[in-house]
Coordinates of C-alpha atoms in Angstrom, one line a residue:
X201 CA 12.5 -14.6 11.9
X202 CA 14.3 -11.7 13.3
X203 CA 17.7 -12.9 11.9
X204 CA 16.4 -13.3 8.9
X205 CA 15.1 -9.4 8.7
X206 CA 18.4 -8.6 9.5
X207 CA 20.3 -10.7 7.2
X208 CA 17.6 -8.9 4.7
X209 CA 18.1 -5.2 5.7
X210 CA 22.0 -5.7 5.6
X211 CA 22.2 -7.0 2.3
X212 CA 19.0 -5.3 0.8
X213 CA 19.2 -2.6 2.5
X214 CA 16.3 -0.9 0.4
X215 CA 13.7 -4.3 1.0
X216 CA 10.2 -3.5 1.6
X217 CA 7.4 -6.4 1.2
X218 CA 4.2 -5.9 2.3
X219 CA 2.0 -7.2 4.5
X220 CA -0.4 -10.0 3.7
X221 CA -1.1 -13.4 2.4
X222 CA -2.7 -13.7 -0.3
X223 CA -3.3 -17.1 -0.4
X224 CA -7.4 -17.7 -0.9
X225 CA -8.9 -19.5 -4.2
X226 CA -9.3 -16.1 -6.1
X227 CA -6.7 -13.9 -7.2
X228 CA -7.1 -11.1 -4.4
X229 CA -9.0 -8.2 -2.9
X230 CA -11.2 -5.9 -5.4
X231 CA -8.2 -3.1 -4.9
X232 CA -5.9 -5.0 -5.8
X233 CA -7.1 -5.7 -9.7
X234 CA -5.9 -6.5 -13.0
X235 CA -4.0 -3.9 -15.3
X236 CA -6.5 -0.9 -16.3
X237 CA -9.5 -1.2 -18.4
X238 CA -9.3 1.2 -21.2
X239 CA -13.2 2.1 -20.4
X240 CA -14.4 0.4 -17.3
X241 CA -14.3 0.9 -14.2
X242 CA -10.8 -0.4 -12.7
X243 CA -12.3 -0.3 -9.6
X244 CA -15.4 0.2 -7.5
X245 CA -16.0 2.2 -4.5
X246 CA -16.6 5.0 -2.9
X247 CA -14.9 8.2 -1.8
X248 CA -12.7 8.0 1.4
X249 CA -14.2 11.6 2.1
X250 CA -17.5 10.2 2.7
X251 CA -16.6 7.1 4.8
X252 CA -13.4 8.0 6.5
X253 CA -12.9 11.4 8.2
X254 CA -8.6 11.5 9.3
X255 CA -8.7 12.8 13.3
X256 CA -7.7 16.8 13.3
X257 CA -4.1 15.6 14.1
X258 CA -3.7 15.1 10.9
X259 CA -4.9 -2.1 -8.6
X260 CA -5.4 -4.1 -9.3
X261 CA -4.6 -7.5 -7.9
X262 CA -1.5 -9.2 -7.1
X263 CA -0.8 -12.4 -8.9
X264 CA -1.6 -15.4 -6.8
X265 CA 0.8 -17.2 -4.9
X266 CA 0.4 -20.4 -3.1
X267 CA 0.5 -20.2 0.5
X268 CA 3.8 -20.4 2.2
X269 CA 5.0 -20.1 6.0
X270 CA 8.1 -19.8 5.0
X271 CA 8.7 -16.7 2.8
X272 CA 11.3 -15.8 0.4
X273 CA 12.7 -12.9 2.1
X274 CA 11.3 -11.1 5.6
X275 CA 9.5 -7.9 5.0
X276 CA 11.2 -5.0 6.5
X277 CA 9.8 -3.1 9.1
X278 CA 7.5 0.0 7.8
X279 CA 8.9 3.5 7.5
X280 CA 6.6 4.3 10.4
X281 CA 8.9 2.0 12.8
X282 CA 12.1 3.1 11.4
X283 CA 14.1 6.3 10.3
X284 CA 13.9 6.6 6.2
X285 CA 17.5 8.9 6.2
X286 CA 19.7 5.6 5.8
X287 CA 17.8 5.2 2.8
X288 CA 19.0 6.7 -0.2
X289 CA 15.9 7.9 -3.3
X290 CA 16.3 5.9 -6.3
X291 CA 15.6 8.2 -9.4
X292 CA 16.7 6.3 -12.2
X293 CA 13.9 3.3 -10.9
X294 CA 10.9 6.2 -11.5
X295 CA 10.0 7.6 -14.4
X296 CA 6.9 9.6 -15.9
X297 CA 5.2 7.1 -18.3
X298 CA 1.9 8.9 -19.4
X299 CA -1.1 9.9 -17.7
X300 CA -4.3 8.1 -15.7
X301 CA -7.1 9.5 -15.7
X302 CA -9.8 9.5 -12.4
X303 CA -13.8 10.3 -12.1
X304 CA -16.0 10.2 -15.2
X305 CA -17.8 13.1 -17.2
X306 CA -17.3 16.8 -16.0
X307 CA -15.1 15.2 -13.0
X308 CA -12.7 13.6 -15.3
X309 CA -9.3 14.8 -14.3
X310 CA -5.8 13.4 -15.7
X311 CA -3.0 13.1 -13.8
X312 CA 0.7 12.7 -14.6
X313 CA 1.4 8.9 -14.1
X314 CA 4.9 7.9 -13.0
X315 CA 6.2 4.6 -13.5
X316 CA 8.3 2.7 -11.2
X317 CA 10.9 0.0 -11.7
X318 CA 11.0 -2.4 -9.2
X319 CA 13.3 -4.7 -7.6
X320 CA 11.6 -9.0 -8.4
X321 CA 12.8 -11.7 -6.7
X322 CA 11.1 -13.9 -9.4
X323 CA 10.6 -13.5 -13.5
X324 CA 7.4 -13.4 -14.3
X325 CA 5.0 -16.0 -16.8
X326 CA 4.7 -13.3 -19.2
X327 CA 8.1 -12.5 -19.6
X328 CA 10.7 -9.4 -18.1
X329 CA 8.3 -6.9 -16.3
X330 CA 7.7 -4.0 -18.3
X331 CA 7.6 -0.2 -16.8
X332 CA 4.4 0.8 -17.9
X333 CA 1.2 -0.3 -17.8
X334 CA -0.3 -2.5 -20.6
X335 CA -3.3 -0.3 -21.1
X336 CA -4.3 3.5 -19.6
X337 CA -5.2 3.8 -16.2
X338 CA -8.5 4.5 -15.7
X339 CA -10.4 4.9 -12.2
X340 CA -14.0 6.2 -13.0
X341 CA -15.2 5.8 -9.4
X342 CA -12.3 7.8 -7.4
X343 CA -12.8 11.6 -8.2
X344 CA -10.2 13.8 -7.3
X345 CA -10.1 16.8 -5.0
X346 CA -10.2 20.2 -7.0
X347 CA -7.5 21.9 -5.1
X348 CA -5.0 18.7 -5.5
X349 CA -5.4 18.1 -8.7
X350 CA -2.2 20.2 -9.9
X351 CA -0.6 18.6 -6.9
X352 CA -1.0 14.8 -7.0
X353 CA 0.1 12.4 -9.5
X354 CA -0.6 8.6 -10.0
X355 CA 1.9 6.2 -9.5
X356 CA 2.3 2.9 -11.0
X357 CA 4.0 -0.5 -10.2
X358 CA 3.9 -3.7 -12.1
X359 CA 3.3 -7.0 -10.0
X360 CA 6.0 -8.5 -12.4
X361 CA 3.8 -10.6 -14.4
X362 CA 2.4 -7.8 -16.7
X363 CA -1.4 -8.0 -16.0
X364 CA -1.2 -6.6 -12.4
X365 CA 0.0 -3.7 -10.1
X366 CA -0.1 -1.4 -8.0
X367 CA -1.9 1.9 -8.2
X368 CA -1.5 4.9 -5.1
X369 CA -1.4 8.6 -5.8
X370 CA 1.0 10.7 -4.1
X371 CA 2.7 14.5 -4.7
X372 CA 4.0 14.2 -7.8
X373 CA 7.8 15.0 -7.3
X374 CA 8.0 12.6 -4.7
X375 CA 11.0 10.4 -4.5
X376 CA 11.1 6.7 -4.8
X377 CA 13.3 5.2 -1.7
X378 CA 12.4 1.8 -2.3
X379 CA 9.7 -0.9 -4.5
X380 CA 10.0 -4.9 -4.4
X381 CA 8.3 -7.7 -5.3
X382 CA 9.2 -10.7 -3.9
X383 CA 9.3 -14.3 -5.2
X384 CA 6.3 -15.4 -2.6
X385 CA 4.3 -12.5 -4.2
X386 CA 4.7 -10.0 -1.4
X387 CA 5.3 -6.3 -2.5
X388 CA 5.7 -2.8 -1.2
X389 CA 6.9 0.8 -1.7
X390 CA 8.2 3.7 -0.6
X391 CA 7.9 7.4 -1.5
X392 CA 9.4 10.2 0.5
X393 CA 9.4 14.0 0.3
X394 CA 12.3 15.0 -1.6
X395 CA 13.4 17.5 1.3
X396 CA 11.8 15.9 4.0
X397 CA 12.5 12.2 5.0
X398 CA 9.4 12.5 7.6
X399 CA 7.4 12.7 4.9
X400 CA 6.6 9.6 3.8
X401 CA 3.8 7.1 1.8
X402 CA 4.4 3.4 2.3
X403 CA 2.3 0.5 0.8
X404 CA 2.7 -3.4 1.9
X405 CA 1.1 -6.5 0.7
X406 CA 2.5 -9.4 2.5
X407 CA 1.5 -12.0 -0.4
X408 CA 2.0 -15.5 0.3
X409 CA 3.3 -15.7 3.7
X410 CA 0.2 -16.7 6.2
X411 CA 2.4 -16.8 8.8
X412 CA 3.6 -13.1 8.3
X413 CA -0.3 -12.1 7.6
X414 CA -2.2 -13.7 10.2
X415 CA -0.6 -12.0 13.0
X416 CA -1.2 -8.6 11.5
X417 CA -4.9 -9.3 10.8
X418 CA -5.5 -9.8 14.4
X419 CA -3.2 -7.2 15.6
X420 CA -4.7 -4.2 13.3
X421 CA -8.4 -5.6 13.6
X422 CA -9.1 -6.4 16.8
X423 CA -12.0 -8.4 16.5
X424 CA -10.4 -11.2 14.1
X425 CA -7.5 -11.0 16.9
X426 CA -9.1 -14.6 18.4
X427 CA -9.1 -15.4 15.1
X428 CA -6.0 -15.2 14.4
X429 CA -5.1 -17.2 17.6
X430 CA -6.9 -20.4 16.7
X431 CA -4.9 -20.2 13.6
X432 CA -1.8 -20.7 16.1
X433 CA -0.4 -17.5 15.7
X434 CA 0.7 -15.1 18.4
X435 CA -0.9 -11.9 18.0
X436 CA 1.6 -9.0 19.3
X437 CA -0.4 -5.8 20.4
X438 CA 0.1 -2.5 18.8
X439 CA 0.3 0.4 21.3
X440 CA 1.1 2.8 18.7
X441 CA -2.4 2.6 16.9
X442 CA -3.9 5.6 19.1
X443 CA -7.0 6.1 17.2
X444 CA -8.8 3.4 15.0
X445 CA -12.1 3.0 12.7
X446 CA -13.4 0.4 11.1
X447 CA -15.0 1.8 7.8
X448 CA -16.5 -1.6 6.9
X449 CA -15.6 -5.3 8.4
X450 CA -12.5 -5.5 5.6
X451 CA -11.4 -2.2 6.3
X452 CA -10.1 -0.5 9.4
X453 CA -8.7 3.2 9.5
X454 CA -6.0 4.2 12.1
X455 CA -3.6 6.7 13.7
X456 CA -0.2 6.2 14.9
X457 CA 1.7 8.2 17.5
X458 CA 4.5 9.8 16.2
X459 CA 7.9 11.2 17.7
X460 CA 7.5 14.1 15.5
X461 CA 4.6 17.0 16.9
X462 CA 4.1 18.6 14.2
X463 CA 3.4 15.4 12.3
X464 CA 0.6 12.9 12.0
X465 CA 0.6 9.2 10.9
X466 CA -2.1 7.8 9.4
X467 CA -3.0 4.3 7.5
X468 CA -6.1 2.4 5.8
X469 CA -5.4 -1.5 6.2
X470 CA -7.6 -4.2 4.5
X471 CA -8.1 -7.9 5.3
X472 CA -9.4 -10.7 3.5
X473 CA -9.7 -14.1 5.9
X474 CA -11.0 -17.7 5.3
X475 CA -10.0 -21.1 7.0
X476 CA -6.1 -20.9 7.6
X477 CA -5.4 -18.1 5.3
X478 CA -5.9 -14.6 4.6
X479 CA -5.1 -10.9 3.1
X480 CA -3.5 -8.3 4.4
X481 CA -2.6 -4.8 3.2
X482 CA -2.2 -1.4 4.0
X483 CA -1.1 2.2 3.3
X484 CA 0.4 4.9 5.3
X485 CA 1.5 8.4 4.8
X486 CA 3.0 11.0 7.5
X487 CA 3.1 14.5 6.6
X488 CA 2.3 17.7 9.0
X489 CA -0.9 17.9 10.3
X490 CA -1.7 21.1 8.6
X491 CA -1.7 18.9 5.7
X492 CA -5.0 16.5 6.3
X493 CA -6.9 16.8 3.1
X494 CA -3.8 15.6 0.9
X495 CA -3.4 12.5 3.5
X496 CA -7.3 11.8 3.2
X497 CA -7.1 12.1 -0.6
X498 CA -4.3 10.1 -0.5
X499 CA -6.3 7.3 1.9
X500 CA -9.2 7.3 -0.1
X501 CA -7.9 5.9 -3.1
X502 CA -7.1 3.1 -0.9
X503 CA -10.2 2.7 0.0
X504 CA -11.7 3.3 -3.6
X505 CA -9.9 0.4 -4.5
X506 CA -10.6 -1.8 -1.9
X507 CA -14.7 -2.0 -2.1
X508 CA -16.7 -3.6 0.7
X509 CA -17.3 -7.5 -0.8
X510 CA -20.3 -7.4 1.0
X511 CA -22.4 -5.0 -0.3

């Protein structure tokens, strides 16, 4: 496995796949959803604000795959285990394509929505991918924060198939260092601070591969780590989550120690799990601590998207 991820970093330098398999009966996680509904809903849930509260150091579905141990291409390791300044930003692969809009009524804000082209390791059933969106995003249950709404903008990637994709919000003249969707369904991206490589956002979905998944279920929710054992995986501990908490049993929240002191690294990570297969994704962003409520509005989209199945 670890030849592969080097054969995959040397010649794809820019490869980033996500984190989970997506592998069940139905097409994914509620975040993860199909392209936006002109009126409805995209997705259910409720504010990160209320449910997770970031330490003071601080969709839309994929389209299904079927399961695979053996994936297309290794995902990379996350910009949180490894330096972003090899990495060059990729402006001609993101580009403003509209506006979304977020909340409902009087807390119906518009952002700019910016488009990004990724890299496919398949063609999709519907023919080439297109850039933008088949229909307006629309995310009545995610309100955003008054003071970032000049800040933030929405940011869009299709699954490859034109129906799904990915939604995350992020400072809107962010760069774009890298976005892929692999053959076995897996996908990620990654945005970076156009003067700061520390700053960072980075999204994984690990899409087919169980055996890339598993082990990450267990290892960022401890209770499923067992689990994830009987499924004959080796679960690898993960001394860098300093801080966790679960926000409901599909959702954990976590901190990660970082090199940098005047920064703070945090992530939302959902599973899905069933029989021999399972779900896993997640987000992270650094940025200085000083700068907590962008992270959490960041985070909470994330969570907006991913409701808890149980309720």
């Amino acid at each position: 496995m670890k030849s592969q991820l080097k054969i995959i970093i040397m010649f794809f330098g820019l490869l980033i796949l996500a984190v989970i398999t997506a592998c069940s009966d139905e097409t994914g996680p509620a975040a993860t959803t199909t392209a936006p509904r002109t009126s409805d809903t995209t997705e259910k849930g409720g504010s990160l604000a209320s449910q997770l509260t970031l330490p003071v150091d601080v969709s839309i579905t994929a389209p299904q795959t079927p399961p695979s141990d053996e994936p297309v291409a290794e995902p990379s390791p996350s910009v949180s285990d490894r330096s972003t300044s090899d990495l060059e930003p990729q402006p001609n692969r993101l580009e403003l394509c509209g506006t979304s809009e977020f909340g409902k009524g009087a807390q119906t804000v518009r952002l700019p929505l910016r488009c990004i082209r990724a890299n496919y390791g398949l063609d999709g059933p519907n023919g080439p991918p297109t850039l933008a969106p088949q229909k307006p995003i629309k995310v009545e249950s995610y309100v955003i924060p008054s003071g970032l709404r000049k800040s933030l903008a929405a940011y869009w990637m299709n699954l490859g198939d034109n129906e799904h994709g990915v939604l995350l919000l992020a400072p809107k003249d962010w760069n774009l260092l890298s976005a892929d969707v692999g053959a076995n369904g897996s996908h990620g991206i990654r945005l970076v601070h156009p003067d700061d490589p520390e700053q960072f956002i980075d999204y994984f979905d690990q899409g087919g591969c169980q055996g890339c998944l598993i082990p990450n279920i267990g290892a960022y929710f401890p209770k499923l780590k067992a689990w994830a054992e009987e499924q004959g995986y080796e679960v690898s501990p993960r001394p860098e989550i300093i801080e966790r908490t679960m926000l409901t049993p599909n959702l954990a929240a976590y901190r990660k120690q970082t090199e940098k002191r005047r920064y703070a690294l945090h992530g939302v990570a959902y599973q899905e799990h069933g029989g021999g297969s399972g779900v896993f994704r997640s987000e992270e962003i650094q940025l200085p601590a000083s700068a907590k409520a962008t992270a959490t509005a960041i985070l909470n989209l994330f969570v907006a998207l991913h409701p808890d199945s149980l309720k």
